[in-house]
PDB file of C-alpha atoms in Angstrom:
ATOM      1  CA  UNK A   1       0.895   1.591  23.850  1.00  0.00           C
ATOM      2  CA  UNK A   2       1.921   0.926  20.242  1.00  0.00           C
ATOM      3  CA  UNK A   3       2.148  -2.178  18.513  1.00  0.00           C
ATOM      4  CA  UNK A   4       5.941  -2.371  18.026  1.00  0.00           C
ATOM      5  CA  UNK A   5       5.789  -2.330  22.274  1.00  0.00           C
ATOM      6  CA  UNK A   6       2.880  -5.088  22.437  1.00  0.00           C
ATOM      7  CA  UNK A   7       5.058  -6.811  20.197  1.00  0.00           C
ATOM      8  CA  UNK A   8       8.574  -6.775  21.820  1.00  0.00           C
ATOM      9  CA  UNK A   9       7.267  -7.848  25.152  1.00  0.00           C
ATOM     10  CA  UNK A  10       6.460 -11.253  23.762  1.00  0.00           C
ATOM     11  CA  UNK A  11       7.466 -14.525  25.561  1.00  0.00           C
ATOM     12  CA  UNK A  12       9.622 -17.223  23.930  1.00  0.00           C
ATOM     13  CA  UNK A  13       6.424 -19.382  24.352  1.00  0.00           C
ATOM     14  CA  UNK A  14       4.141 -17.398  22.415  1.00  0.00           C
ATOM     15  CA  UNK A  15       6.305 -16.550  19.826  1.00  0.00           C
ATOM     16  CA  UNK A  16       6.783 -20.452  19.344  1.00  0.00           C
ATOM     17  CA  UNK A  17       3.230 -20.345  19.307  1.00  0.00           C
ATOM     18  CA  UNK A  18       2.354 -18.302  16.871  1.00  0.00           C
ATOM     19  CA  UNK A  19       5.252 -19.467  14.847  1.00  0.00           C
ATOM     20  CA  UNK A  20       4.046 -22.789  14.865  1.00  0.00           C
ATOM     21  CA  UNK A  21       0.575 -21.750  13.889  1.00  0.00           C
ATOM     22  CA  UNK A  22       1.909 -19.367  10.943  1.00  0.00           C
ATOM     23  CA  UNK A  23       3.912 -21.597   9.636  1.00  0.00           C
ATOM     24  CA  UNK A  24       1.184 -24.980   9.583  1.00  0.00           C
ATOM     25  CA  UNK A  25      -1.135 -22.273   7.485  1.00  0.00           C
ATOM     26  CA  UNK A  26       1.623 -22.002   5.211  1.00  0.00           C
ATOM     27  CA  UNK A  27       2.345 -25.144   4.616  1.00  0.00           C
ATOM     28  CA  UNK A  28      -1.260 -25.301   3.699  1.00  0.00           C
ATOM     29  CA  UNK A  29      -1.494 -22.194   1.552  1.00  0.00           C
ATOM     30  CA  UNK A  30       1.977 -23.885  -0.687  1.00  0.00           C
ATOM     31  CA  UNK A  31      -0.020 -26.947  -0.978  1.00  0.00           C
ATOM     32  CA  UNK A  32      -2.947 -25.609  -2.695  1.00  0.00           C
ATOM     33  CA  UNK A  33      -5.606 -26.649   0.256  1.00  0.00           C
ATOM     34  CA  UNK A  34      -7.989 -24.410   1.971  1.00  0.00           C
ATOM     35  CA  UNK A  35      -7.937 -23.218   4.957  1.00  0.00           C
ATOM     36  CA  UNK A  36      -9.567 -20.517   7.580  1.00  0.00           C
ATOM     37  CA  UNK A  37      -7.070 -17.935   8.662  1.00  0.00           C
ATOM     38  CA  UNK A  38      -9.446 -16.888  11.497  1.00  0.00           C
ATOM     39  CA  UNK A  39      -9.882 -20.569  12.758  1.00  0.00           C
ATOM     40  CA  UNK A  40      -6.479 -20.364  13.734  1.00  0.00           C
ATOM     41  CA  UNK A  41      -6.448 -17.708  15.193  1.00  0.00           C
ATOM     42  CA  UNK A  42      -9.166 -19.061  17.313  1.00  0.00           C
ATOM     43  CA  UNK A  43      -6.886 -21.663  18.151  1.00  0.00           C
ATOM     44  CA  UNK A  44      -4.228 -19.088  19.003  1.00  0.00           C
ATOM     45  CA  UNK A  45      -5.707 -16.851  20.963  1.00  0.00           C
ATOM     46  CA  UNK A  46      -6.216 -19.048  24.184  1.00  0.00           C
ATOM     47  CA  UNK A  47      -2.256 -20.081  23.901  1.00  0.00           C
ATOM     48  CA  UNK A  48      -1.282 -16.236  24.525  1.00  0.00           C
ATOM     49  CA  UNK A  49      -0.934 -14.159  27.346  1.00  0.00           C
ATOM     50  CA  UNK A  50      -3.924 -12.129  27.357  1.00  0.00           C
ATOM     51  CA  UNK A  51      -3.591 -11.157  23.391  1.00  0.00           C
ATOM     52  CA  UNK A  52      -5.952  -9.891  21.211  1.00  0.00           C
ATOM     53  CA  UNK A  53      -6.793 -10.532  17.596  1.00  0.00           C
ATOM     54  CA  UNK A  54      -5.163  -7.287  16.271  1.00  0.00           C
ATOM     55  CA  UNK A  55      -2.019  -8.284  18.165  1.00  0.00           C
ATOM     56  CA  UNK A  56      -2.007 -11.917  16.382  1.00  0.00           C
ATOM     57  CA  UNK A  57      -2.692 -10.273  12.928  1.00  0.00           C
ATOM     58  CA  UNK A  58       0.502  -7.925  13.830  1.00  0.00           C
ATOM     59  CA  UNK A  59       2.880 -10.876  14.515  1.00  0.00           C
ATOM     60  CA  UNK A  60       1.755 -12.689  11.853  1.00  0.00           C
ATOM     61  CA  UNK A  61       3.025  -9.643   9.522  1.00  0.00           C
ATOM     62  CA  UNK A  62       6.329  -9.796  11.000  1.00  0.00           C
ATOM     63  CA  UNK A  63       6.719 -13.381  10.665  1.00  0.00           C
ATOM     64  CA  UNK A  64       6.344 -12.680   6.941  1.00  0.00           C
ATOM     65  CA  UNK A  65       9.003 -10.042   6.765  1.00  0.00           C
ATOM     66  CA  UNK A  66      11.482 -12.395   8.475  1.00  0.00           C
ATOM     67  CA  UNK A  67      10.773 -15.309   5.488  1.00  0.00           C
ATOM     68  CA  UNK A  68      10.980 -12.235   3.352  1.00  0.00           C
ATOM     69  CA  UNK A  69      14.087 -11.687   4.553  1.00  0.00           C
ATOM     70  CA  UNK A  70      15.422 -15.294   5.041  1.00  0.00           C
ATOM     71  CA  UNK A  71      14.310 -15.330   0.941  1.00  0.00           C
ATOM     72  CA  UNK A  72      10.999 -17.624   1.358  1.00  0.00           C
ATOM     73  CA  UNK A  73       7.728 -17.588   0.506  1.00  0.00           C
ATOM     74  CA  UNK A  74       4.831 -15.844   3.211  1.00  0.00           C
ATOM     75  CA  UNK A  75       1.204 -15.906   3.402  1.00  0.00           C
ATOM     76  CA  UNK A  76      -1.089 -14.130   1.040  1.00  0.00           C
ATOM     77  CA  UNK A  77      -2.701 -11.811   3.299  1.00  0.00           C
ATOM     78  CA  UNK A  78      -0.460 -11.160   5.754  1.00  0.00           C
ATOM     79  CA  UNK A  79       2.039  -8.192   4.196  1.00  0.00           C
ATOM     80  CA  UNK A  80       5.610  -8.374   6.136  1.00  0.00           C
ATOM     81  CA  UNK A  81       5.785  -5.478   8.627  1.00  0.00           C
ATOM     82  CA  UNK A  82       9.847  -5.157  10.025  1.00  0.00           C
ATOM     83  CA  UNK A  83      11.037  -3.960  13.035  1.00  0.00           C
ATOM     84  CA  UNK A  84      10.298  -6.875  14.952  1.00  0.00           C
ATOM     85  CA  UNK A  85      12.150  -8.387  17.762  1.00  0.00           C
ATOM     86  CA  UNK A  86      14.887 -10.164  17.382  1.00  0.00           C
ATOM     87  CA  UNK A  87      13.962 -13.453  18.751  1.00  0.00           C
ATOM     88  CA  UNK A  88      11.205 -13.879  16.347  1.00  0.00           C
ATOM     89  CA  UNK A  89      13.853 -14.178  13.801  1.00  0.00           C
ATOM     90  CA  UNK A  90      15.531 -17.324  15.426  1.00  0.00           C
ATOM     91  CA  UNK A  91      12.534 -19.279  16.186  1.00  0.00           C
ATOM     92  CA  UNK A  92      11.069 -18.555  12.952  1.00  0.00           C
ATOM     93  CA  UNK A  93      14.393 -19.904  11.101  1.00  0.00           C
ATOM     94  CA  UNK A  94      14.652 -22.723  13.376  1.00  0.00           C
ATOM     95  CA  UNK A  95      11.378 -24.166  12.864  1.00  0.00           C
ATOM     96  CA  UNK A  96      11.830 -23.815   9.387  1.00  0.00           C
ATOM     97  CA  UNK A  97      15.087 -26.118   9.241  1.00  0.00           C
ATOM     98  CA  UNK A  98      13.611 -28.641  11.374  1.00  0.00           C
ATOM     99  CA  UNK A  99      10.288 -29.005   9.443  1.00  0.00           C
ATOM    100  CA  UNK A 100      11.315 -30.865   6.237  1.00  0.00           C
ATOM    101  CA  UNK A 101       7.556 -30.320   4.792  1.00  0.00           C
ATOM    102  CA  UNK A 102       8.289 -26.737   4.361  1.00  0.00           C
ATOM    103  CA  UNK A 103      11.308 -27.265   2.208  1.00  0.00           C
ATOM    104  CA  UNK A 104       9.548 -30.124   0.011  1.00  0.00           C
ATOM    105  CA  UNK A 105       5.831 -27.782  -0.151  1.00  0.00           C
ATOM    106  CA  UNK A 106       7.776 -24.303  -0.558  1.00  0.00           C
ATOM    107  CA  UNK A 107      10.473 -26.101  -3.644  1.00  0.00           C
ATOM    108  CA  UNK A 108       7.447 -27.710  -5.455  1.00  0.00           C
ATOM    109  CA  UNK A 109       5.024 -24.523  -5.496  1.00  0.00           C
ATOM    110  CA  UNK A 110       7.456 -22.231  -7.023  1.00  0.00           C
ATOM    111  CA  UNK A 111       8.937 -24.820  -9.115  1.00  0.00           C
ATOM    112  CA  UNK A 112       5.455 -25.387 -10.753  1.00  0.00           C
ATOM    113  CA  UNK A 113       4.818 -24.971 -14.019  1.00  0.00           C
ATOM    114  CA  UNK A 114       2.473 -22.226 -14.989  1.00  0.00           C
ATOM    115  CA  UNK A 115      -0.136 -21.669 -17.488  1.00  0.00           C
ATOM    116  CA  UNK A 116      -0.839 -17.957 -19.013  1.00  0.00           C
ATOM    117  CA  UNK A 117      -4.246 -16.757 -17.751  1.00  0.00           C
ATOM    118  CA  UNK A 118      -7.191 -15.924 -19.927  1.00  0.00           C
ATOM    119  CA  UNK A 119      -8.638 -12.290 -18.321  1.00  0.00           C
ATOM    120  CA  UNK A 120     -11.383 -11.099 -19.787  1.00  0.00           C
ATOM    121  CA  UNK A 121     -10.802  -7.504 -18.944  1.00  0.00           C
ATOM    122  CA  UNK A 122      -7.137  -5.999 -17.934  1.00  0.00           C
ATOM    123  CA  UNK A 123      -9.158  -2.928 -16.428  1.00  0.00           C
ATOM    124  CA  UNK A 124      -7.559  -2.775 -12.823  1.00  0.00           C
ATOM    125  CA  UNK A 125      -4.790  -5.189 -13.980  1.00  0.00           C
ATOM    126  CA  UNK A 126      -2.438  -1.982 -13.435  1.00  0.00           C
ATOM    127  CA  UNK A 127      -1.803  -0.313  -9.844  1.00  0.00           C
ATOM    128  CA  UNK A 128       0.823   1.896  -8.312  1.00  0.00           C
ATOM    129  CA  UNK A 129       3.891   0.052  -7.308  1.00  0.00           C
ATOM    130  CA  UNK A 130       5.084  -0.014  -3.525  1.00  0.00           C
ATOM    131  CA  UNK A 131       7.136   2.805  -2.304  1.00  0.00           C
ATOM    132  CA  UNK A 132      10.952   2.668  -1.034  1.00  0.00           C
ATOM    133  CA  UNK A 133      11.084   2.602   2.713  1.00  0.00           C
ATOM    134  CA  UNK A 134      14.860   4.307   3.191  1.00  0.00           C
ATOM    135  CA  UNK A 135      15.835   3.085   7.025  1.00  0.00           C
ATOM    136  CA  UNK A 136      17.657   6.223   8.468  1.00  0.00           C
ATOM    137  CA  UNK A 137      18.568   4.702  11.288  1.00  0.00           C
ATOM    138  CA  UNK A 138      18.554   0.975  12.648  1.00  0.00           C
ATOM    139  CA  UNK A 139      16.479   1.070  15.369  1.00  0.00           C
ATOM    140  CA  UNK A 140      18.674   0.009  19.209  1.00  0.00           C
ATOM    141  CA  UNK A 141      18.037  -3.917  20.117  1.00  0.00           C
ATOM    142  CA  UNK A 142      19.859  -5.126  22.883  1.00  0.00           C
ATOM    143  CA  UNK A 143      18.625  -8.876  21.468  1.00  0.00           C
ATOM    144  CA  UNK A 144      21.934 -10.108  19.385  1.00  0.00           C
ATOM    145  CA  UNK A 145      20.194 -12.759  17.073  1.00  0.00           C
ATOM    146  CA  UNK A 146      22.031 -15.735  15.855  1.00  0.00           C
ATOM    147  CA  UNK A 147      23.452 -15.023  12.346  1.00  0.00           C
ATOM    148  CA  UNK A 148      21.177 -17.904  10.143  1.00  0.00           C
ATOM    149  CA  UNK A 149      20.501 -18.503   6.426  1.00  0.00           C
ATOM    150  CA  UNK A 150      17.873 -21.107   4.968  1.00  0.00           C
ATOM    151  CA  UNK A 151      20.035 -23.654   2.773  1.00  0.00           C
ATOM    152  CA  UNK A 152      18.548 -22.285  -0.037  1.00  0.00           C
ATOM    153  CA  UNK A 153      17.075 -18.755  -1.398  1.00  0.00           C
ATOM    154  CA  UNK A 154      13.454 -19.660  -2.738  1.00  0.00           C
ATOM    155  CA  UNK A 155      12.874 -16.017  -4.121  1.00  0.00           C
ATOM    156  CA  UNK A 156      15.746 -16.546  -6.441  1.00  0.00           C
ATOM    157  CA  UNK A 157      14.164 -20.472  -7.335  1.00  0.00           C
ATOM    158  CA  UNK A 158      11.007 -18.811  -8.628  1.00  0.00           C
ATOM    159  CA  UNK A 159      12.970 -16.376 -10.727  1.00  0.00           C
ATOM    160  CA  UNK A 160      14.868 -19.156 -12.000  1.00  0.00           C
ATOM    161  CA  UNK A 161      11.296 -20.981 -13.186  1.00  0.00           C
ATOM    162  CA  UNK A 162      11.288 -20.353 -17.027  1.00  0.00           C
ATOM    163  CA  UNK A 163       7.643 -21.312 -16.859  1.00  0.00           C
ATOM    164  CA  UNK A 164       6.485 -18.794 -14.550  1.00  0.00           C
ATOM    165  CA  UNK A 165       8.733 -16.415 -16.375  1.00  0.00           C
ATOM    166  CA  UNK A 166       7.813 -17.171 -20.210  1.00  0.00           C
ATOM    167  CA  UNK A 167       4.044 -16.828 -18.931  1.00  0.00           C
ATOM    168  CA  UNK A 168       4.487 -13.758 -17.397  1.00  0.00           C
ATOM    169  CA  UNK A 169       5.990 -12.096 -20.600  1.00  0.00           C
ATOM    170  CA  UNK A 170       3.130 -13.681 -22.825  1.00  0.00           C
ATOM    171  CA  UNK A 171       0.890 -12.006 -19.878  1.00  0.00           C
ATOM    172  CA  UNK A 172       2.709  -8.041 -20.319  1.00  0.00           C
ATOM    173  CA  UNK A 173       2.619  -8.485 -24.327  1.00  0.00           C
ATOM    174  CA  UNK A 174      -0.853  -9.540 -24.386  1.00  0.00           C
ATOM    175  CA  UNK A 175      -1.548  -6.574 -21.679  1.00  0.00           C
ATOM    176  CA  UNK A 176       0.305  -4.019 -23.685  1.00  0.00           C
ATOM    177  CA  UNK A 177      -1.303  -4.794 -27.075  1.00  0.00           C
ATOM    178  CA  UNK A 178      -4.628  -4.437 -25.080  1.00  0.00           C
ATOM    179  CA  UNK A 179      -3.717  -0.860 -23.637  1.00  0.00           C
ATOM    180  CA  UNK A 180      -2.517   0.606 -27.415  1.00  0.00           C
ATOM    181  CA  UNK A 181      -5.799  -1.060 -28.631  1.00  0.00           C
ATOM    182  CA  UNK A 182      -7.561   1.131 -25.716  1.00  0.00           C
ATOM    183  CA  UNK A 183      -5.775   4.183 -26.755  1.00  0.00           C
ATOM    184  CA  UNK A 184      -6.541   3.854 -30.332  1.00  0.00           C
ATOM    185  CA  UNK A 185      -2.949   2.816 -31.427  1.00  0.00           C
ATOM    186  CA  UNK A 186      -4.464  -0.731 -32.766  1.00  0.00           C
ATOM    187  CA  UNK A 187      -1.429  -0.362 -35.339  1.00  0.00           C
ATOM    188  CA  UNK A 188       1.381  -0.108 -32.738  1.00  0.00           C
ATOM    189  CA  UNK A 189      -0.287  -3.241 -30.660  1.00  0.00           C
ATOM    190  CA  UNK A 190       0.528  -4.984 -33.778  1.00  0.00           C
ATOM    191  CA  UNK A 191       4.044  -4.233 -33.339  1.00  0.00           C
ATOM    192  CA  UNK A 192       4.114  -5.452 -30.027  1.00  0.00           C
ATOM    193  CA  UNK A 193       6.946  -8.139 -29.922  1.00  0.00           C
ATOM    194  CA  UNK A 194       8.595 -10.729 -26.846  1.00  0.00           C
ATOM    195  CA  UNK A 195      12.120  -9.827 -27.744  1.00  0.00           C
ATOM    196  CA  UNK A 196      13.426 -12.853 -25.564  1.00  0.00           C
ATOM    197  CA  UNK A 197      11.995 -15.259 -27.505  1.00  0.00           C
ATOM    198  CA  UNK A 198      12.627 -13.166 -31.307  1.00  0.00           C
ATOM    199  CA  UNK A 199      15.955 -11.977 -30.112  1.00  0.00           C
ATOM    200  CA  UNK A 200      17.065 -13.576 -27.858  1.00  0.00           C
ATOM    201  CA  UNK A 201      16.985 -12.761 -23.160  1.00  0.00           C
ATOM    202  CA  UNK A 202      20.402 -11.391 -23.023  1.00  0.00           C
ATOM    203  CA  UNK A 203      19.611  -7.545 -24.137  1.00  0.00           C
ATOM    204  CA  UNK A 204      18.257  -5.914 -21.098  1.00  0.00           C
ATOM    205  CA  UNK A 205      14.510  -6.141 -21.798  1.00  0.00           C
ATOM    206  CA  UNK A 206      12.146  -9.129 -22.977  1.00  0.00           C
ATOM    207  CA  UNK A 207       9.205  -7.159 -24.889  1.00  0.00           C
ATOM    208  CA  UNK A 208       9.008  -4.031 -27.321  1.00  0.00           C
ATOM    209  CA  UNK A 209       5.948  -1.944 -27.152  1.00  0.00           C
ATOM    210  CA  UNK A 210       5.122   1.539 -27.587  1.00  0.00           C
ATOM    211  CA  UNK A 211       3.320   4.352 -26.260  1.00  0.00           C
ATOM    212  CA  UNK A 212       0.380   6.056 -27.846  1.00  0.00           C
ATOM    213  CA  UNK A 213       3.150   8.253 -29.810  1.00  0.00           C
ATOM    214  CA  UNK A 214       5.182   5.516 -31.137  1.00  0.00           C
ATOM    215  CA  UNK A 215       7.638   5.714 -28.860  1.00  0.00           C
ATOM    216  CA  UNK A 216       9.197   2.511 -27.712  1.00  0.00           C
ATOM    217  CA  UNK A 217       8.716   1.028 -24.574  1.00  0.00           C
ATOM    218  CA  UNK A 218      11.729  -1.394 -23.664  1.00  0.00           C
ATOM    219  CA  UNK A 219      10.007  -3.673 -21.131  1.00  0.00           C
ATOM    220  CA  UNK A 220      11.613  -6.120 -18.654  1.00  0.00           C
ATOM    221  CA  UNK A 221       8.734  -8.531 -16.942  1.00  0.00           C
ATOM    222  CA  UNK A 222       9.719  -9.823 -13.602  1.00  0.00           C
ATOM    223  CA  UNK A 223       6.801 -12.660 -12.297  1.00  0.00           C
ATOM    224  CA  UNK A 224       6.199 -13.864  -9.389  1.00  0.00           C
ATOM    225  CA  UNK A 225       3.868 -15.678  -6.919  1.00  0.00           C
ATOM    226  CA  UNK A 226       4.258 -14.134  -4.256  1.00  0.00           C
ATOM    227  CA  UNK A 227       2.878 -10.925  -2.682  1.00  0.00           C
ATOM    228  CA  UNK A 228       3.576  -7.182  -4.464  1.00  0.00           C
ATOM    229  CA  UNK A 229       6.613  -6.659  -1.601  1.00  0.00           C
ATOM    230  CA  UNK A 230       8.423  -9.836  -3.001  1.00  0.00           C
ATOM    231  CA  UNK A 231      12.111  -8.657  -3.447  1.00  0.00           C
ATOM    232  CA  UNK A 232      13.360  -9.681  -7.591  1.00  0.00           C
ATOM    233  CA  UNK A 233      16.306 -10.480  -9.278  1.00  0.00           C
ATOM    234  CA  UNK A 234      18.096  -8.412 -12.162  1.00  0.00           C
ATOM    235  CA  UNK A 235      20.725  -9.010 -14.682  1.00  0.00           C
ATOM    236  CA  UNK A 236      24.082  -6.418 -15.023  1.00  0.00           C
ATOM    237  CA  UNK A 237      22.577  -5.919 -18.485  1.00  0.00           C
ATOM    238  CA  UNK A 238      18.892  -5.115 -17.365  1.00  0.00           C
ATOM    239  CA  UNK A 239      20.250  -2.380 -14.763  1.00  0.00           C
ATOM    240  CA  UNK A 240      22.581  -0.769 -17.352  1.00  0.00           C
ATOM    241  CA  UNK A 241      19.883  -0.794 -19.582  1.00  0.00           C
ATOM    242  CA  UNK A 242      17.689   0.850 -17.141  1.00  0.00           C
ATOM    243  CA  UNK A 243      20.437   3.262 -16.604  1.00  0.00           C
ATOM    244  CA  UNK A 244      21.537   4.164 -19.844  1.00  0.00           C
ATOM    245  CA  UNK A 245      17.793   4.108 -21.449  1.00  0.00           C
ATOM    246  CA  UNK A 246      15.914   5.620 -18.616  1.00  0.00           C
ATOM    247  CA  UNK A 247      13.264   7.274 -20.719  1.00  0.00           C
ATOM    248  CA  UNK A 248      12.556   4.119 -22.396  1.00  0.00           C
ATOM    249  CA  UNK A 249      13.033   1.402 -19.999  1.00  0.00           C
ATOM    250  CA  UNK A 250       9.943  -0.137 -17.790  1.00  0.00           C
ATOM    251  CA  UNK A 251      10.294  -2.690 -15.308  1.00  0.00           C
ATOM    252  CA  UNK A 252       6.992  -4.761 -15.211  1.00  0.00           C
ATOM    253  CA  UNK A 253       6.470  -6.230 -12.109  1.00  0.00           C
ATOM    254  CA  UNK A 254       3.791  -9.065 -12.383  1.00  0.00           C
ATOM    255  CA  UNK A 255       2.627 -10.546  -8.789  1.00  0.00           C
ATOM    256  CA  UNK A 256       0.446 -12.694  -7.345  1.00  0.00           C
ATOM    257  CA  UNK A 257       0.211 -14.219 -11.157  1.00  0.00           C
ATOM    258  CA  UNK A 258      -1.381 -17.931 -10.079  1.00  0.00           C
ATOM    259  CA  UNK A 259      -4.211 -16.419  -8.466  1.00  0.00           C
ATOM    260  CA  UNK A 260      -4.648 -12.635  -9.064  1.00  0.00           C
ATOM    261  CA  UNK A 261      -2.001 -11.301 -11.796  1.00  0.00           C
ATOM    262  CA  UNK A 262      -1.607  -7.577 -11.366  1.00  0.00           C
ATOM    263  CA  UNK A 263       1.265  -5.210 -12.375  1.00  0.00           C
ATOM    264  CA  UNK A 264       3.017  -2.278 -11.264  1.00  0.00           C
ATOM    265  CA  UNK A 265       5.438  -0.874 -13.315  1.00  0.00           C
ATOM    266  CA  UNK A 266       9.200   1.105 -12.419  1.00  0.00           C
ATOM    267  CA  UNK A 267      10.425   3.652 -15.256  1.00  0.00           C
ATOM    268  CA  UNK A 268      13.251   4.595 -15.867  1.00  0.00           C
ATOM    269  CA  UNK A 269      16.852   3.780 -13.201  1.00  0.00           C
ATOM    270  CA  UNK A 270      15.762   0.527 -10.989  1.00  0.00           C
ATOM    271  CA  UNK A 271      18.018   2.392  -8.445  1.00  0.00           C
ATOM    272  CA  UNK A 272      15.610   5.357  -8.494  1.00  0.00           C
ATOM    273  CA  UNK A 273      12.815   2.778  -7.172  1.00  0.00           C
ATOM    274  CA  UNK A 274      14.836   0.336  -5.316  1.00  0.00           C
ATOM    275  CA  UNK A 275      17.360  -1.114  -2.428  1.00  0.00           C
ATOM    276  CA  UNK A 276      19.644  -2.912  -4.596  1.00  0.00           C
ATOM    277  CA  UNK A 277      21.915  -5.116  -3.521  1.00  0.00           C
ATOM    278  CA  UNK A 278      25.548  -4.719  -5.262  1.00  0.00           C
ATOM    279  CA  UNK A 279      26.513  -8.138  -5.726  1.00  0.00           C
ATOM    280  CA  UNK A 280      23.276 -10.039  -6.329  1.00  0.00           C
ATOM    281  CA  UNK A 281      21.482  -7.549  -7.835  1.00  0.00           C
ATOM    282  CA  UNK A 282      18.423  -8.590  -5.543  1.00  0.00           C
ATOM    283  CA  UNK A 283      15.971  -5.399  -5.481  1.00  0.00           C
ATOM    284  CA  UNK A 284      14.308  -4.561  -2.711  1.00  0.00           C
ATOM    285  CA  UNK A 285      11.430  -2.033  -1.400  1.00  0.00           C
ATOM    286  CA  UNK A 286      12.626  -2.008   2.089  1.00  0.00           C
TER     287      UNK A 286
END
């Protein structure tokens, strides 16, 4: 039996169970305290019908792809995994609405202001970005779920944070002038420049760098928080760009930058790489 089946045959109970459990960790996890994922599950486990660990660890990654989806932060740790039943999605929305904490602890850590970390070595700093998941087909649920929004979109509060975002570009310029030092193009890493702040955020890309050549690299930094699967936000004039420049446009994507910074980077047409969405211009991986 596969997981998706385990999964689908859960009670209303136990998905209000592990719902509730999820969601006190994450209240946690936006506050800044500590906490023992695998305490909780301890706690869990006894609540359930007969579940096991692996089955917990499952639901938990589908209760982050339903806050990814609602457009609010998830739990480092637990990547969002769709295809989950359709009641999960109701209780999970729900309990978020009635728990004010959630809304106060979710609006304050992505509202924070950030500092630009010091990293001694950017070696491993880069890594391969996540692939496009094209759904042929949505899979048949009988389960009609209740049509429900969160009364506001966090993902697009954290790409409105100009802290978080001027950090991250100081983060990709320091980054880049450390690669063309690496390749032996100390010259070029001289020329690296934040265009936003010398030119001005409304041309398509926020820092000029080059490749070991000299060719330009026109680089737009998107920075976030949250997890490597979190959905981001362009401008028309950044997806034109990336359009009309495709051999010279990079999309930086800096994640987990508060704890971990890494970045994967998208070259070339965003809509090579990504779901986009016409009208917000949200981009999405799945």
């Amino acid at each position: 039996m596969t997981a998706n089946k385990i999964d689908r045959a859960w009670a209303l109970r136990e998905v209000e169970e592990a719902v509730a459990s999820y969601l006190q960790m994450l209240k946690l996890e936006l506050a800044g305290q500590l906490y023992n994922k695998s305490a909780y599950r301890a706690l869990l486990l006894p609540k359930l019908n007969n579940r096991t660990e692996a089955s917990i660890e499952f639901k938990h990654q589908n209760i982050s792809a339903v806050l990814n989806e609602l457009k609010a932060p998830w739990i480092f740790g637990y990547k969002p995994s769709g295809n989950y039943q359709g009641l999960l999605f109701d209780v999970v929305a729900a309990n978020w609405m009635r728990d004010p904490q959630l809304d106060v602890f979710a609006i304050s850590a992505l509202e924070q202001p950030v500092m630009v970390p010091t990293i001694p070595d950017y070696a491993g700093i880069l890594v391969p970005s996540p692939k496009l998941q094209r759904i042929k087909e949505a899979p048949v649920n009988p389960y009609l779920r209740k049509e429900v929004g969160l009364k506001r979109d966090y993902q697009r509060l954290e790409a409105n944070n100009r802290s978080l975002g001027g950090a991250g570009e100081e983060f990709v310029v320091a980054f880049e002038r450390y690669r063309l030092i690496q390749l032996g193009a100390s010259r070029l890493a001289d020329r690296v420049e934040q265009i936003s702040v010398t030119k001005g955020d409304g041309l398509g890309y926020d820092v000029l760098s080059f490749d070991a050549t000299g060719k330009e690299r026109l680089i737009e930094v998107k920075t976030t928080s949250l997890g490597v699967e979190a959905p981001f936000y362009l401008t028309k004039n950044e997806l034109n760009l990336s359009k009309s420049e495709p051999d010279l446009f990079k999309l930086c994507r800096l994640f987990d930058f508060r704890r971990k910074p890494r970045i994967f980077e998208l070259a070339g047409s965003v809509a090579d790489h990504c779901l986009l969405d016409p009208v917000s211009f949200i981009a999405k991986f799945s």
